[in-house]
Amino acid sequence: EPEVTQTPSHQVTQMGQEVILRCVPISNHLYFYWYRQILGQKVEFLVSFYNNEISEKSEIFDDQFSVERPDGSNFTLKIRSTKLEDSAMYFCASSEQRSTDTQYFGPGTRLTVL
Amino acid sequence: GEDVEQSLFLSVREGDSSVINCTYTDSSSTYLYWYKQEPGAGLQLLTYIFSNMDMKQDQRLTVLLNKKDKHLSLRIADTQTGDSAIYFCAEIPFSGGYNKLIFGAGTRLAVHP
């Protein structure tokens, strides 16, 4: 069964460093998303992406964040200058069509900012 | 605004039924979802219900939707130790048509012998 994959599973970085989290969505899916879950808190929407541009973004998704689909398979989330409060589990998701709305999630990348 | 509320913890005996409840605020929600998260793992889609349905059954899972009260429940029949996990309720409000999932805080289900 096709699945969303994410790398790395765990990333440790120093405050102020740039990180890139990578995702490979399900191959025939057209919509891509990033969510995050700070330890003990709710899963929060960050951004949705379709047709090579951002469809919607949350207030959390400020200028420090960017997303890209650099090739036909990868979808990346870049945090330019990490802060302690960026420590969280980051989930990538994809869906086939906006109308069906079913999003399939990857296993997540745990980001630890020291 | 958009908000989803769940009770945080549920403990059941193996073989009993579990009922996990959820309330949501956005009456324009189109789809409502249940996701399962096992320790250290991602979010696994369990089931979903479209807002014009009252009930959906899928093997041991039964989803009930009370649209008037904005209440969603997930019943797991014959609960097993492998069902121990965190269960998230989520909605997609119709905010311009984009697929932004709004999650509850999750209900931790503990199944004991």
Tab-separated table of N, CA and C in Angstrom, chain B residues 4-91:
chain	number	residue	atom	x	y	z
B	4	VAL	N	-11.984	21.724	18.293
B	4	VAL	CA	-12.381	20.332	18.483
B	4	VAL	C	-11.962	19.925	19.881
B	5	GLU	N	-12.896	19.362	20.644
B	5	GLU	CA	-12.629	18.990	22.025
B	5	GLU	C	-12.819	17.489	22.224
B	6	GLN	N	-11.927	16.902	22.982
B	6	GLN	CA	-12.022	15.482	23.334
B	6	GLN	C	-11.645	15.310	24.792
B	7	SER	N	-12.189	14.263	25.401
B	7	SER	CA	-11.693	13.890	26.722
B	7	SER	C	-10.302	13.290	26.535
B	8	LEU	N	-9.465	13.434	27.554
B	8	LEU	CA	-8.059	13.122	27.366
B	8	LEU	C	-7.689	11.668	27.607
B	9	PHE	N	-8.517	10.968	28.379
B	9	PHE	CA	-8.091	9.626	28.781
B	9	PHE	C	-9.292	8.703	28.904
B	10	LEU	N	-9.103	7.445	28.484
B	10	LEU	CA	-10.142	6.425	28.625
B	10	LEU	C	-9.459	5.107	28.923
B	11	SER	N	-9.959	4.430	29.948
B	11	SER	CA	-9.411	3.124	30.307
B	11	SER	C	-10.515	2.085	30.198
B	12	VAL	N	-10.244	0.985	29.486
B	12	VAL	CA	-11.259	-0.067	29.337
B	12	VAL	C	-10.604	-1.430	29.546
B	13	ARG	N	-11.464	-2.388	29.840
B	13	ARG	CA	-10.989	-3.770	29.985
B	13	ARG	C	-11.000	-4.443	28.611
B	14	GLU	N	-10.030	-5.289	28.393
B	14	GLU	CA	-9.950	-6.035	27.139
B	14	GLU	C	-11.249	-6.791	26.891
B	15	GLY	N	-11.776	-6.681	25.669
B	15	GLY	CA	-13.017	-7.351	25.320
B	15	GLY	C	-14.253	-6.463	25.437
B	16	ASP	N	-14.144	-5.390	26.230
B	16	ASP	CA	-15.253	-4.444	26.350
B	16	ASP	C	-15.273	-3.521	25.131
B	17	SER	N	-16.339	-2.735	25.031
B	17	SER	CA	-16.409	-1.695	24.000
B	17	SER	C	-15.828	-0.402	24.541
B	18	SER	N	-15.178	0.329	23.656
B	18	SER	CA	-14.665	1.662	24.007
B	18	SER	C	-15.481	2.687	23.232
B	19	VAL	N	-15.797	3.786	23.884
B	19	VAL	CA	-16.467	4.884	23.187
B	19	VAL	C	-15.679	6.160	23.433
B	20	ILE	N	-15.178	6.736	22.372
B	20	ILE	CA	-14.403	7.971	22.449
B	20	ILE	C	-15.247	9.076	21.848
B	21	ASN	N	-15.392	10.156	22.611
B	21	ASN	CA	-16.277	11.245	22.211
B	21	ASN	C	-15.516	12.486	21.782
B	22	CYS	N	-16.193	13.269	20.964
B	22	CYS	CA	-15.569	14.466	20.394
B	22	CYS	C	-16.671	15.474	20.110
B	23	THR	N	-16.400	16.738	20.397
B	23	THR	CA	-17.317	17.796	19.970
B	23	THR	C	-16.547	18.795	19.107
B	24	TYR	N	-17.246	19.369	18.166
B	24	TYR	CA	-16.609	20.325	17.269
B	24	TYR	C	-17.501	21.553	17.176
B	25	THR	N	-16.947	22.640	16.703
B	25	THR	CA	-17.705	23.889	16.734
B	25	THR	C	-18.159	24.357	15.358
B	26	ASP	N	-17.464	23.925	14.304
B	26	ASP	CA	-17.754	24.495	12.989
B	26	ASP	C	-18.856	23.696	12.304
B	27	SER	N	-20.029	24.273	12.187
B	27	SER	CA	-21.166	23.551	11.609
B	27	SER	C	-21.021	23.348	10.103
B	28	SER	N	-20.050	24.022	9.496
B	28	SER	CA	-19.863	23.859	8.055
B	28	SER	C	-18.921	22.711	7.721
B	29	SER	N	-18.476	21.990	8.739
B	29	SER	CA	-17.530	20.897	8.488
B	29	SER	C	-18.104	19.890	7.509
B	30	THR	N	-17.284	19.505	6.572
B	30	THR	CA	-17.728	18.570	5.536
B	30	THR	C	-17.421	17.138	5.904
B	31	TYR	N	-16.188	16.878	6.283
B	31	TYR	CA	-15.774	15.552	6.698
B	31	TYR	C	-15.250	15.596	8.128
B	32	LEU	N	-15.476	14.509	8.841
B	32	LEU	CA	-14.938	14.359	10.199
B	32	LEU	C	-14.173	13.054	10.249
B	33	TYR	N	-13.034	13.074	10.900
B	33	TYR	CA	-12.090	11.962	10.825
B	33	TYR	C	-11.715	11.450	12.206
B	34	TRP	N	-11.312	10.190	12.211
B	34	TRP	CA	-10.637	9.622	13.368
B	34	TRP	C	-9.282	9.094	12.916
B	35	TYR	N	-8.254	9.575	13.604
B	35	TYR	CA	-6.895	9.098	13.370
B	35	TYR	C	-6.398	8.408	14.636
B	36	LYS	N	-5.502	7.460	14.447
B	36	LYS	CA	-4.905	6.718	15.564
B	36	LYS	C	-3.401	6.960	15.553
B	37	GLN	N	-2.837	7.182	16.728
B	37	GLN	CA	-1.395	7.365	16.844
B	37	GLN	C	-0.850	6.415	17.890
B	38	GLU	N	-0.071	5.465	17.457
B	38	GLU	CA	0.595	4.553	18.394
B	38	GLU	C	1.900	5.191	18.849
B	39	PRO	N	2.445	4.743	19.969
B	39	PRO	CA	3.668	5.385	20.500
B	39	PRO	C	4.785	5.459	19.470
B	40	GLY	N	5.319	6.650	19.267
B	40	GLY	CA	6.439	6.839	18.347
B	40	GLY	C	6.085	6.755	16.881
B	41	ALA	N	4.817	6.644	16.581
B	41	ALA	CA	4.415	6.469	15.180
B	41	ALA	C	3.650	7.696	14.682
B	42	GLY	N	3.332	7.676	13.398
B	42	GLY	CA	2.593	8.776	12.794
B	42	GLY	C	1.101	8.650	13.005
B	43	LEU	N	0.353	9.409	12.247
B	43	LEU	CA	-1.102	9.437	12.357
B	43	LEU	C	-1.696	8.500	11.313
B	44	GLN	N	-2.362	7.474	11.804
B	44	GLN	CA	-2.953	6.485	10.914
B	44	GLN	C	-4.439	6.790	10.765
B	45	LEU	N	-4.893	6.985	9.522
B	45	LEU	CA	-6.309	7.222	9.291
B	45	LEU	C	-7.096	5.958	9.636
B	46	LEU	N	-8.065	6.107	10.541
B	46	LEU	CA	-8.900	4.971	10.918
B	46	LEU	C	-10.172	4.931	10.093
B	47	THR	N	-10.888	6.035	10.110
B	47	THR	CA	-12.159	6.097	9.420
B	47	THR	C	-12.576	7.556	9.313
B	48	TYR	N	-13.584	7.814	8.494
B	48	TYR	CA	-14.117	9.157	8.384
B	48	TYR	C	-15.599	9.069	8.081
B	49	ILE	N	-16.286	10.184	8.290
B	49	ILE	CA	-17.706	10.238	8.007
B	49	ILE	C	-18.014	11.558	7.343
B	50	PHE	N	-18.844	11.528	6.338
B	50	PHE	CA	-19.265	12.739	5.663
B	50	PHE	C	-20.398	13.356	6.481
B	51	SER	N	-20.508	14.654	6.433
B	51	SER	CA	-21.419	15.353	7.334
B	51	SER	C	-22.896	15.085	7.064
B	52	ASN	N	-23.231	14.474	5.938
B	52	ASN	CA	-24.646	14.171	5.692
B	52	ASN	C	-25.013	12.752	6.135
B	53	MET	N	-24.092	12.090	6.831
B	53	MET	CA	-24.346	10.750	7.353
B	53	MET	C	-24.532	10.820	8.866
B	54	ASP	N	-25.265	9.844	9.409
B	54	ASP	CA	-25.445	9.741	10.857
B	54	ASP	C	-24.540	8.676	11.457
B	55	MET	N	-24.253	7.655	10.666
B	55	MET	CA	-23.506	6.524	11.193
B	55	MET	C	-22.698	5.879	10.081
B	56	LYS	N	-21.553	5.355	10.487
B	56	LYS	CA	-20.747	4.570	9.555
B	56	LYS	C	-20.127	3.421	10.328
B	57	GLN	N	-20.210	2.236	9.773
B	57	GLN	CA	-19.634	1.065	10.444
B	57	GLN	C	-18.546	0.463	9.569
B	58	ASP	N	-17.443	0.127	10.208
B	58	ASP	CA	-16.324	-0.465	9.488
B	58	ASP	C	-15.697	-1.504	10.400
B	59	GLN	N	-16.096	-2.750	10.245
B	59	GLN	CA	-15.623	-3.869	11.074
B	59	GLN	C	-15.893	-3.561	12.544
B	60	ARG	N	-14.870	-3.435	13.372
B	60	ARG	CA	-15.116	-3.207	14.805
B	60	ARG	C	-15.387	-1.751	15.131
B	61	LEU	N	-15.296	-0.879	14.145
B	61	LEU	CA	-15.439	0.551	14.386
B	61	LEU	C	-16.817	1.039	13.971
B	62	THR	N	-17.438	1.832	14.839
B	62	THR	CA	-18.707	2.485	14.510
B	62	THR	C	-18.548	3.966	14.814
B	63	VAL	N	-18.840	4.787	13.821
B	63	VAL	CA	-18.797	6.242	14.007
B	63	VAL	C	-20.230	6.748	14.017
B	64	LEU	N	-20.545	7.546	15.043
B	64	LEU	CA	-21.852	8.180	15.124
B	64	LEU	C	-21.671	9.684	15.049
B	65	LEU	N	-22.516	10.323	14.260
B	65	LEU	CA	-22.453	11.773	14.121
B	65	LEU	C	-23.805	12.371	14.469
B	66	ASN	N	-23.806	13.275	15.431
B	66	ASN	CA	-24.985	14.051	15.785
B	66	ASN	C	-24.695	15.482	15.366
B	67	LYS	N	-25.193	15.826	14.186
B	67	LYS	CA	-24.839	17.123	13.626
B	67	LYS	C	-25.473	18.268	14.402
B	68	LYS	N	-26.657	18.019	14.941
B	68	LYS	CA	-27.353	19.069	15.702
B	68	LYS	C	-26.529	19.465	16.923
B	69	ASP	N	-25.988	18.455	17.617
B	69	ASP	CA	-25.194	18.727	18.820
B	69	ASP	C	-23.708	18.869	18.508
B	70	LYS	N	-23.323	18.710	17.239
B	70	LYS	CA	-21.916	18.756	16.820
B	70	LYS	C	-21.094	17.782	17.666
B	71	HIS	N	-21.563	16.567	17.714
B	71	HIS	CA	-20.944	15.532	18.523
B	71	HIS	C	-20.629	14.329	17.652
B	72	LEU	N	-19.414	13.860	17.793
B	72	LEU	CA	-18.920	12.708	17.035
B	72	LEU	C	-18.408	11.680	18.028
B	73	SER	N	-18.697	10.416	17.765
B	73	SER	CA	-18.144	9.384	18.634
B	73	SER	C	-17.575	8.238	17.813
B	74	LEU	N	-16.613	7.565	18.428
B	74	LEU	CA	-15.998	6.383	17.828
B	74	LEU	C	-16.162	5.235	18.816
B	75	ARG	N	-16.837	4.205	18.381
B	75	ARG	CA	-16.992	3.022	19.220
B	75	ARG	C	-16.122	1.905	18.660
B	76	ILE	N	-15.329	1.328	19.540
B	76	ILE	CA	-14.493	0.188	19.165
B	76	ILE	C	-15.058	-1.023	19.888
B	77	ALA	N	-15.569	-1.972	19.130
B	77	ALA	CA	-16.112	-3.189	19.740
B	77	ALA	C	-14.982	-4.162	20.065
B	78	ASP	N	-15.188	-4.955	21.136
B	78	ASP	CA	-14.223	-5.995	21.492
B	78	ASP	C	-12.795	-5.434	21.517
B	79	THR	N	-12.606	-4.420	22.362
B	79	THR	CA	-11.325	-3.719	22.398
B	79	THR	C	-10.188	-4.656	22.784
B	80	GLN	N	-9.093	-4.558	22.061
B	80	GLN	CA	-7.916	-5.391	22.278
B	80	GLN	C	-6.743	-4.543	22.772
B	81	THR	N	-5.737	-5.205	23.336
B	81	THR	CA	-4.574	-4.452	23.832
B	81	THR	C	-3.893	-3.701	22.699
B	82	GLY	N	-3.977	-4.230	21.488
B	82	GLY	CA	-3.398	-3.543	20.333
B	82	GLY	C	-4.115	-2.260	19.958
B	83	ASP	N	-5.272	-2.024	20.562
B	83	ASP	CA	-6.004	-0.772	20.314
B	83	ASP	C	-5.494	0.357	21.207
B	84	SER	N	-4.625	0.031	22.148
B	84	SER	CA	-4.071	1.072	23.022
B	84	SER	C	-3.284	2.073	22.180
B	85	ALA	N	-3.699	3.328	22.237
B	85	ALA	CA	-3.106	4.368	21.385
B	85	ALA	C	-3.779	5.691	21.745
B	86	ILE	N	-3.378	6.731	21.042
B	86	ILE	CA	-4.081	8.017	21.148
B	86	ILE	C	-4.971	8.157	19.924
B	87	TYR	N	-6.222	8.527	20.163
B	87	TYR	CA	-7.191	8.666	19.082
B	87	TYR	C	-7.534	10.142	18.913
B	88	PHE	N	-7.344	10.629	17.695
B	88	PHE	CA	-7.601	12.027	17.390
B	88	PHE	C	-8.848	12.169	16.539
B	89	CYS	N	-9.693	13.048	16.968
B	89	CYS	CA	-10.826	13.486	16.171
B	89	CYS	C	-10.349	14.698	15.366
B	90	ALA	N	-10.807	14.824	14.120
B	90	ALA	CA	-10.395	15.976	13.311
B	90	ALA	C	-11.528	16.360	12.368
B	91	GLU	N	-11.603	17.649	12.094
B	91	GLU	CA	-12.617	18.121	11.164
B	91	GLU	C	-11.951	18.939	10.069
